[in-house]
mmCIF file with all atom_site columns, C-alpha atoms in Angstrom:
data_model
loop_
_atom_site.group_PDB
_atom_site.id
_atom_site.type_symbol
_atom_site.label_atom_id
_atom_site.label_alt_id
_atom_site.label_comp_id
_atom_site.label_asym_id
_atom_site.label_entity_id
_atom_site.label_seq_id
_atom_site.pdbx_PDB_ins_code
_atom_site.Cartn_x
_atom_site.Cartn_y
_atom_site.Cartn_z
_atom_site.occupancy
_atom_site.B_iso_or_equiv
_atom_site.pdbx_formal_charge
_atom_site.auth_seq_id
_atom_site.auth_comp_id
_atom_site.auth_asym_id
_atom_site.auth_atom_id
_atom_site.pdbx_PDB_model_num
ATOM 1   C CA . GLN A 1 1   ? -1.363  -50.467 -14.207 1.00 55.00 ? 1   GLN A CA 1
ATOM 2   C CA . ALA A 1 2   ? -2.486  -46.641 -14.397 1.00 57.00 ? 2   ALA A CA 1
ATOM 3   C CA . LEU A 1 3   ? -6.028  -45.544 -13.879 1.00 57.00 ? 3   LEU A CA 1
ATOM 4   C CA . PRO A 1 4   ? -7.275  -43.607 -17.021 1.00 60.00 ? 4   PRO A CA 1
ATOM 5   C CA . LEU A 1 5   ? -7.795  -39.770 -15.808 1.00 58.00 ? 5   LEU A CA 1
ATOM 6   C CA . LYS A 1 6   ? -11.599 -38.338 -17.003 1.00 58.00 ? 6   LYS A CA 1
ATOM 7   C CA . PRO A 1 7   ? -12.303 -34.779 -17.394 1.00 57.00 ? 7   PRO A CA 1
ATOM 8   C CA . PRO A 1 8   ? -13.671 -33.219 -14.300 1.00 55.00 ? 8   PRO A CA 1
ATOM 9   C CA . SER A 1 9   ? -17.548 -33.196 -13.738 1.00 59.00 ? 9   SER A CA 1
ATOM 10  C CA . ASN A 1 10  ? -19.634 -30.420 -14.993 1.00 66.00 ? 10  ASN A CA 1
ATOM 11  C CA . GLY A 1 11  ? -20.275 -30.110 -10.909 1.00 69.00 ? 11  GLY A CA 1
ATOM 12  C CA . LEU A 1 12  ? -16.850 -29.696 -10.657 1.00 72.00 ? 12  LEU A CA 1
ATOM 13  C CA . SER A 1 13  ? -16.591 -27.357 -13.130 1.00 74.00 ? 13  SER A CA 1
ATOM 14  C CA . ALA A 1 14  ? -19.286 -25.227 -11.978 1.00 74.00 ? 14  ALA A CA 1
ATOM 15  C CA . VAL A 1 15  ? -17.501 -25.275 -8.217  1.00 73.00 ? 15  VAL A CA 1
ATOM 16  C CA . LEU A 1 16  ? -14.478 -23.959 -9.562  1.00 71.00 ? 16  LEU A CA 1
ATOM 17  C CA . GLU A 1 17  ? -16.430 -21.388 -11.285 1.00 74.00 ? 17  GLU A CA 1
ATOM 18  C CA . ARG A 1 18  ? -18.604 -20.132 -8.076  1.00 72.00 ? 18  ARG A CA 1
ATOM 19  C CA . LEU A 1 19  ? -15.157 -20.429 -5.846  1.00 69.00 ? 19  LEU A CA 1
ATOM 20  C CA . VAL A 1 20  ? -13.516 -17.917 -8.366  1.00 67.00 ? 20  VAL A CA 1
ATOM 21  C CA . LYS A 1 21  ? -16.418 -15.147 -8.560  1.00 65.00 ? 21  LYS A CA 1
ATOM 22  C CA . LEU A 1 22  ? -17.048 -15.196 -4.874  1.00 62.00 ? 22  LEU A CA 1
ATOM 23  C CA . ARG A 1 23  ? -13.362 -14.345 -4.466  1.00 58.00 ? 23  ARG A CA 1
ATOM 24  C CA . LEU A 1 24  ? -13.557 -11.407 -6.690  1.00 55.00 ? 24  LEU A CA 1
ATOM 25  C CA . THR A 1 25  ? -16.701 -10.349 -5.245  1.00 59.00 ? 25  THR A CA 1
ATOM 26  C CA . TRP A 1 26  ? -14.777 -9.067  -1.504  1.00 64.00 ? 26  TRP A CA 1
ATOM 27  C CA . LYS A 1 27  ? -16.320 -6.310  0.201   1.00 73.00 ? 27  LYS A CA 1
ATOM 28  C CA . LEU A 1 28  ? -14.854 -4.039  1.996   1.00 76.00 ? 28  LEU A CA 1
ATOM 29  C CA . ASP A 1 29  ? -16.828 -1.844  4.545   1.00 78.00 ? 29  ASP A CA 1
ATOM 30  C CA . LYS A 1 30  ? -15.951 2.010   3.029   1.00 79.00 ? 30  LYS A CA 1
ATOM 31  C CA . ARG A 1 31  ? -16.461 3.985   6.616   1.00 79.00 ? 31  ARG A CA 1
ATOM 32  C CA . LEU A 1 32  ? -13.775 4.967   8.304   1.00 82.00 ? 32  LEU A CA 1
ATOM 33  C CA . SER A 1 33  ? -13.997 7.154   10.649  1.00 82.00 ? 33  SER A CA 1
ATOM 34  C CA . GLY A 1 34  ? -18.093 7.164   10.535  1.00 79.00 ? 34  GLY A CA 1
ATOM 35  C CA . ALA A 1 35  ? -17.805 10.907  9.450   1.00 84.00 ? 35  ALA A CA 1
ATOM 36  C CA . THR A 1 36  ? -19.309 10.758  5.846   1.00 86.00 ? 36  THR A CA 1
ATOM 37  C CA . ILE A 1 37  ? -17.450 14.830  4.748   1.00 90.00 ? 37  ILE A CA 1
ATOM 38  C CA . ILE A 1 38  ? -13.921 12.569  5.681   1.00 88.00 ? 38  ILE A CA 1
ATOM 39  C CA . ASP A 1 39  ? -14.176 9.146   4.584   1.00 90.00 ? 39  ASP A CA 1
ATOM 40  C CA . GLU A 1 40  ? -15.839 9.773   1.236   1.00 91.00 ? 40  GLU A CA 1
ATOM 41  C CA . PRO A 1 41  ? -12.595 12.071  0.111   1.00 92.00 ? 41  PRO A CA 1
ATOM 42  C CA . PHE A 1 42  ? -10.328 9.682   2.044   1.00 91.00 ? 42  PHE A CA 1
ATOM 43  C CA . ASN A 1 43  ? -11.682 7.053   -0.011  1.00 91.00 ? 43  ASN A CA 1
ATOM 44  C CA . GLU A 1 44  ? -11.661 8.914   -3.671  1.00 93.00 ? 44  GLU A CA 1
ATOM 45  C CA . VAL A 1 45  ? -7.453  9.726   -2.398  1.00 94.00 ? 45  VAL A CA 1
ATOM 46  C CA . LEU A 1 46  ? -7.224  5.850   -1.347  1.00 93.00 ? 46  LEU A CA 1
ATOM 47  C CA . ASP A 1 47  ? -8.907  5.274   -4.791  1.00 92.00 ? 47  ASP A CA 1
ATOM 48  C CA . LEU A 1 48  ? -6.374  7.441   -6.601  1.00 95.00 ? 48  LEU A CA 1
ATOM 49  C CA . PHE A 1 49  ? -3.379  5.576   -4.548  1.00 93.00 ? 49  PHE A CA 1
ATOM 50  C CA . MET A 1 50  ? -4.128  2.522   -5.564  1.00 92.00 ? 50  MET A CA 1
ATOM 51  C CA . ARG A 1 51  ? -4.702  2.861   -8.899  1.00 92.00 ? 51  ARG A CA 1
ATOM 52  C CA . ASP A 1 52  ? -1.329  5.498   -9.365  1.00 94.00 ? 52  ASP A CA 1
ATOM 53  C CA . PHE A 1 53  ? 1.059   3.439   -7.135  1.00 91.00 ? 53  PHE A CA 1
ATOM 54  C CA . VAL A 1 54  ? -0.073  -0.293  -6.139  1.00 91.00 ? 54  VAL A CA 1
ATOM 55  C CA . ASP A 1 55  ? -1.654  -1.105  -9.770  1.00 90.00 ? 55  ASP A CA 1
ATOM 56  C CA . GLU A 1 56  ? 0.936   0.639   -11.055 1.00 89.00 ? 56  GLU A CA 1
ATOM 57  C CA . TRP A 1 57  ? 3.208   -1.941  -10.436 1.00 89.00 ? 57  TRP A CA 1
ATOM 58  C CA . TYR A 1 58  ? 1.057   -4.884  -9.577  1.00 90.00 ? 58  TYR A CA 1
ATOM 59  C CA . LYS A 1 59  ? -0.290  -5.390  -12.835 1.00 86.00 ? 59  LYS A CA 1
ATOM 60  C CA . ASP A 1 60  ? 3.458   -6.691  -13.994 1.00 89.00 ? 60  ASP A CA 1
ATOM 61  C CA . ILE A 1 61  ? 3.311   -9.244  -11.329 1.00 90.00 ? 61  ILE A CA 1
ATOM 62  C CA . SER A 1 62  ? -0.075  -10.596 -11.272 1.00 87.00 ? 62  SER A CA 1
ATOM 63  C CA . LYS A 1 63  ? -3.788  -10.200 -12.520 1.00 83.00 ? 63  LYS A CA 1
ATOM 64  C CA . ASP A 1 64  ? -4.868  -11.869 -8.506  1.00 83.00 ? 64  ASP A CA 1
ATOM 65  C CA . GLU A 1 65  ? -6.521  -9.299  -7.176  1.00 84.00 ? 65  GLU A CA 1
ATOM 66  C CA . GLU A 1 66  ? -6.334  -10.390 -3.369  1.00 85.00 ? 66  GLU A CA 1
ATOM 67  C CA . PHE A 1 67  ? -2.697  -8.872  -2.902  1.00 88.00 ? 67  PHE A CA 1
ATOM 68  C CA . LYS A 1 68  ? -4.496  -5.914  -4.032  1.00 89.00 ? 68  LYS A CA 1
ATOM 69  C CA . PHE A 1 69  ? -7.713  -6.217  -1.795  1.00 88.00 ? 69  PHE A CA 1
ATOM 70  C CA . GLU A 1 70  ? -5.525  -6.912  1.288   1.00 89.00 ? 70  GLU A CA 1
ATOM 71  C CA . VAL A 1 71  ? -3.204  -3.766  0.634   1.00 91.00 ? 71  VAL A CA 1
ATOM 72  C CA . ARG A 1 72  ? -6.588  -1.405  0.406   1.00 91.00 ? 72  ARG A CA 1
ATOM 73  C CA . LYS A 1 73  ? -8.253  -3.590  3.836   1.00 91.00 ? 73  LYS A CA 1
ATOM 74  C CA . THR A 1 74  ? -4.839  -2.991  5.452   1.00 93.00 ? 74  THR A CA 1
ATOM 75  C CA . ILE A 1 75  ? -4.565  0.780   4.861   1.00 93.00 ? 75  ILE A CA 1
ATOM 76  C CA . GLN A 1 76  ? -8.316  1.307   6.271   1.00 92.00 ? 76  GLN A CA 1
ATOM 77  C CA . SER A 1 77  ? -7.289  -1.043  9.313   1.00 91.00 ? 77  SER A CA 1
ATOM 78  C CA . VAL A 1 78  ? -4.955  1.455   9.998   1.00 92.00 ? 78  VAL A CA 1
ATOM 79  C CA . VAL A 1 79  ? -6.709  4.486   9.224   1.00 91.00 ? 79  VAL A CA 1
ATOM 80  C CA . VAL A 1 80  ? -10.197 2.817   11.129  1.00 90.00 ? 80  VAL A CA 1
ATOM 81  C CA . ASN A 1 81  ? -7.598  2.266   13.963  1.00 91.00 ? 81  ASN A CA 1
ATOM 82  C CA . LEU A 1 82  ? -5.974  6.053   14.089  1.00 90.00 ? 82  LEU A CA 1
ATOM 83  C CA . SER A 1 83  ? -9.401  7.602   13.749  1.00 88.00 ? 83  SER A CA 1
ATOM 84  C CA . ALA A 1 84  ? -10.360 5.635   17.018  1.00 88.00 ? 84  ALA A CA 1
ATOM 85  C CA . LYS A 1 85  ? -6.945  6.854   18.201  1.00 90.00 ? 85  LYS A CA 1
ATOM 86  C CA . LEU A 1 86  ? -7.636  10.132  17.823  1.00 87.00 ? 86  LEU A CA 1
ATOM 87  C CA . ARG A 1 87  ? -11.375 10.613  19.064  1.00 86.00 ? 87  ARG A CA 1
ATOM 88  C CA . ASP A 1 88  ? -9.206  10.139  22.801  1.00 88.00 ? 88  ASP A CA 1
ATOM 89  C CA . VAL A 1 89  ? -7.288  13.372  21.801  1.00 86.00 ? 89  VAL A CA 1
ATOM 90  C CA . ASP A 1 90  ? -7.930  16.380  24.023  1.00 86.00 ? 90  ASP A CA 1
ATOM 91  C CA . PHE A 1 91  ? -6.897  18.839  21.008  1.00 84.00 ? 91  PHE A CA 1
ATOM 92  C CA . ILE A 1 92  ? -7.550  21.602  23.050  1.00 87.00 ? 92  ILE A CA 1
ATOM 93  C CA . ALA A 1 93  ? -5.393  20.807  25.914  1.00 83.00 ? 93  ALA A CA 1
ATOM 94  C CA . LEU A 1 94  ? -2.912  19.234  22.833  1.00 77.00 ? 94  LEU A CA 1
ATOM 95  C CA . SER A 1 95  ? -2.617  22.886  20.996  1.00 79.00 ? 95  SER A CA 1
ATOM 96  C CA . THR A 1 96  ? -2.497  25.420  24.374  1.00 82.00 ? 96  THR A CA 1
ATOM 97  C CA . GLY A 1 97  ? -0.278  22.925  26.117  1.00 80.00 ? 97  GLY A CA 1
ATOM 98  C CA . PRO A 1 98  ? 3.176   22.815  25.664  1.00 81.00 ? 98  PRO A CA 1
ATOM 99  C CA . PHE A 1 99  ? 3.003   21.111  22.750  1.00 79.00 ? 99  PHE A CA 1
ATOM 100 C CA . LEU A 1 100 ? 2.453   24.382  20.994  1.00 83.00 ? 100 LEU A CA 1
ATOM 101 C CA . THR A 1 101 ? 5.543   25.798  22.614  1.00 83.00 ? 101 THR A CA 1
ATOM 102 C CA . ASP A 1 102 ? 7.759   22.907  21.894  1.00 82.00 ? 102 ASP A CA 1
ATOM 103 C CA . MET A 1 103 ? 7.056   22.854  18.317  1.00 85.00 ? 103 MET A CA 1
ATOM 104 C CA . THR A 1 104 ? 7.304   27.035  18.516  1.00 87.00 ? 104 THR A CA 1
ATOM 105 C CA . SER A 1 105 ? 10.824  26.698  19.508  1.00 86.00 ? 105 SER A CA 1
ATOM 106 C CA . HIS A 1 106 ? 11.482  23.946  16.970  1.00 86.00 ? 106 HIS A CA 1
ATOM 107 C CA . LEU A 1 107 ? 10.380  25.883  13.913  1.00 91.00 ? 107 LEU A CA 1
ATOM 108 C CA . ARG A 1 108 ? 12.002  28.776  15.883  1.00 91.00 ? 108 ARG A CA 1
ATOM 109 C CA . ILE A 1 109 ? 15.494  27.234  15.675  1.00 89.00 ? 109 ILE A CA 1
ATOM 110 C CA . PHE A 1 110 ? 14.387  25.757  12.145  1.00 90.00 ? 110 PHE A CA 1
ATOM 111 C CA . LYS A 1 111 ? 14.349  28.958  11.058  1.00 92.00 ? 111 LYS A CA 1
ATOM 112 C CA . LYS A 1 112 ? 17.370  29.812  12.644  1.00 90.00 ? 112 LYS A CA 1
ATOM 113 C CA . THR A 1 113 ? 19.444  27.257  11.470  1.00 90.00 ? 113 THR A CA 1
ATOM 114 C CA . GLN A 1 114 ? 18.242  28.092  7.395   1.00 89.00 ? 114 GLN A CA 1
ATOM 115 C CA . GLU A 1 115 ? 19.323  31.315  8.064   1.00 90.00 ? 115 GLU A CA 1
ATOM 116 C CA . ARG A 1 116 ? 22.661  30.333  9.320   1.00 88.00 ? 116 ARG A CA 1
ATOM 117 C CA . LEU A 1 117 ? 23.405  27.744  6.356   1.00 89.00 ? 117 LEU A CA 1
ATOM 118 C CA . ARG A 1 118 ? 21.960  30.490  3.925   1.00 86.00 ? 118 ARG A CA 1
ATOM 119 C CA . VAL A 1 119 ? 25.972  32.291  3.637   1.00 84.00 ? 119 VAL A CA 1
ATOM 120 C CA . PHE A 1 120 ? 26.752  28.602  2.194   1.00 83.00 ? 120 PHE A CA 1
ATOM 121 C CA . THR A 1 121 ? 26.221  27.204  -0.943  1.00 78.00 ? 121 THR A CA 1
ATOM 122 C CA . ASN A 1 122 ? 27.150  23.791  -0.602  1.00 84.00 ? 122 ASN A CA 1
ATOM 123 C CA . TYR A 1 123 ? 26.391  22.371  2.476   1.00 84.00 ? 123 TYR A CA 1
ATOM 124 C CA . SER A 1 124 ? 25.426  18.698  3.837   1.00 87.00 ? 124 SER A CA 1
ATOM 125 C CA . ALA A 1 125 ? 22.478  17.295  5.755   1.00 87.00 ? 125 ALA A CA 1
ATOM 126 C CA . GLN A 1 126 ? 25.082  16.426  8.435   1.00 89.00 ? 126 GLN A CA 1
ATOM 127 C CA . ASP A 1 127 ? 26.244  20.238  8.326   1.00 88.00 ? 127 ASP A CA 1
ATOM 128 C CA . GLU A 1 128 ? 22.555  20.735  8.737   1.00 89.00 ? 128 GLU A CA 1
ATOM 129 C CA . ILE A 1 129 ? 21.789  18.462  11.434  1.00 88.00 ? 129 ILE A CA 1
ATOM 130 C CA . ARG A 1 130 ? 25.004  20.018  13.588  1.00 89.00 ? 130 ARG A CA 1
ATOM 131 C CA . VAL A 1 131 ? 24.278  23.244  13.346  1.00 89.00 ? 131 VAL A CA 1
ATOM 132 C CA . PHE A 1 132 ? 20.739  22.859  14.772  1.00 88.00 ? 132 PHE A CA 1
ATOM 133 C CA . PHE A 1 133 ? 21.739  20.933  17.152  1.00 85.00 ? 133 PHE A CA 1
ATOM 134 C CA . GLU A 1 134 ? 24.422  23.443  18.141  1.00 85.00 ? 134 GLU A CA 1
ATOM 135 C CA . LEU A 1 135 ? 21.400  25.951  18.542  1.00 85.00 ? 135 LEU A CA 1
ATOM 136 C CA . GLU A 1 136 ? 19.174  23.894  19.901  1.00 83.00 ? 136 GLU A CA 1
ATOM 137 C CA . SER A 1 137 ? 21.813  23.618  23.153  1.00 79.00 ? 137 SER A CA 1
ATOM 138 C CA . GLN A 1 138 ? 21.987  26.994  23.324  1.00 77.00 ? 138 GLN A CA 1
ATOM 139 C CA . PHE A 1 139 ? 18.303  27.497  23.619  1.00 71.00 ? 139 PHE A CA 1
ATOM 140 C CA . GLY A 1 140 ? 18.571  25.115  26.060  1.00 66.00 ? 140 GLY A CA 1
ATOM 141 C CA . VAL A 1 141 ? 16.076  22.763  24.405  1.00 59.00 ? 141 VAL A CA 1
ATOM 142 C CA . ILE A 1 142 ? 15.871  18.721  25.633  1.00 55.00 ? 142 ILE A CA 1
ATOM 143 C CA . CYS A 1 143 ? 16.492  17.115  22.133  1.00 60.00 ? 143 CYS A CA 1
ATOM 144 C CA . THR A 1 144 ? 20.211  17.182  22.763  1.00 56.00 ? 144 THR A CA 1
ATOM 145 C CA . ASP A 1 145 ? 19.866  15.196  26.370  1.00 63.00 ? 145 ASP A CA 1
ATOM 146 C CA . LYS A 1 146 ? 18.678  11.715  25.667  1.00 69.00 ? 146 LYS A CA 1
ATOM 147 C CA . GLU A 1 147 ? 17.669  10.952  29.574  1.00 74.00 ? 147 GLU A CA 1
ATOM 148 C CA . ALA A 1 148 ? 15.866  14.542  29.655  1.00 67.00 ? 148 ALA A CA 1
ATOM 149 C CA . GLU A 1 149 ? 14.261  13.794  26.553  1.00 66.00 ? 149 GLU A CA 1
ATOM 150 C CA . GLU A 1 150 ? 12.811  10.500  27.490  1.00 71.00 ? 150 GLU A CA 1
ATOM 151 C CA . VAL A 1 151 ? 11.868  11.728  30.748  1.00 70.00 ? 151 VAL A CA 1
ATOM 152 C CA . TYR A 1 152 ? 9.850   14.865  29.096  1.00 62.00 ? 152 TYR A CA 1
ATOM 153 C CA . VAL A 1 153 ? 7.894   12.623  26.881  1.00 62.00 ? 153 VAL A CA 1
ATOM 154 C CA . ARG A 1 154 ? 6.723   10.002  29.480  1.00 62.00 ? 154 ARG A CA 1
#
């Protein structure tokens, strides 16, 4: 014999309602870098990103807010960790050392690549890469030699 099913008691309904309410009250720490002048605009941009890129497609999939909460929490976690790492960077040494020289050389070669390709009306990305590395090898920059590049980066 099957036992008759009883409707849930008021107590169970109250517990379920409370769980649903708790689930919708997730809290996120809005502090990302520790500087309000950075955190407030970044949170505004993140709000817009969530609205325009996550909410836009996710609303058709589910009404569950947990996924959106987790996406935002993950982005914020990445920003917090990146911010912590950037505090350790010596930006004066970075901007006056070999990095600046390398970037300047790279941009100079890129500009020459664009000038050389300007005469052609139809060229592919592969053509652009080929010309770039040909010019780079003329300047003796390290990107064409994998071993030299690895030694340089380390």
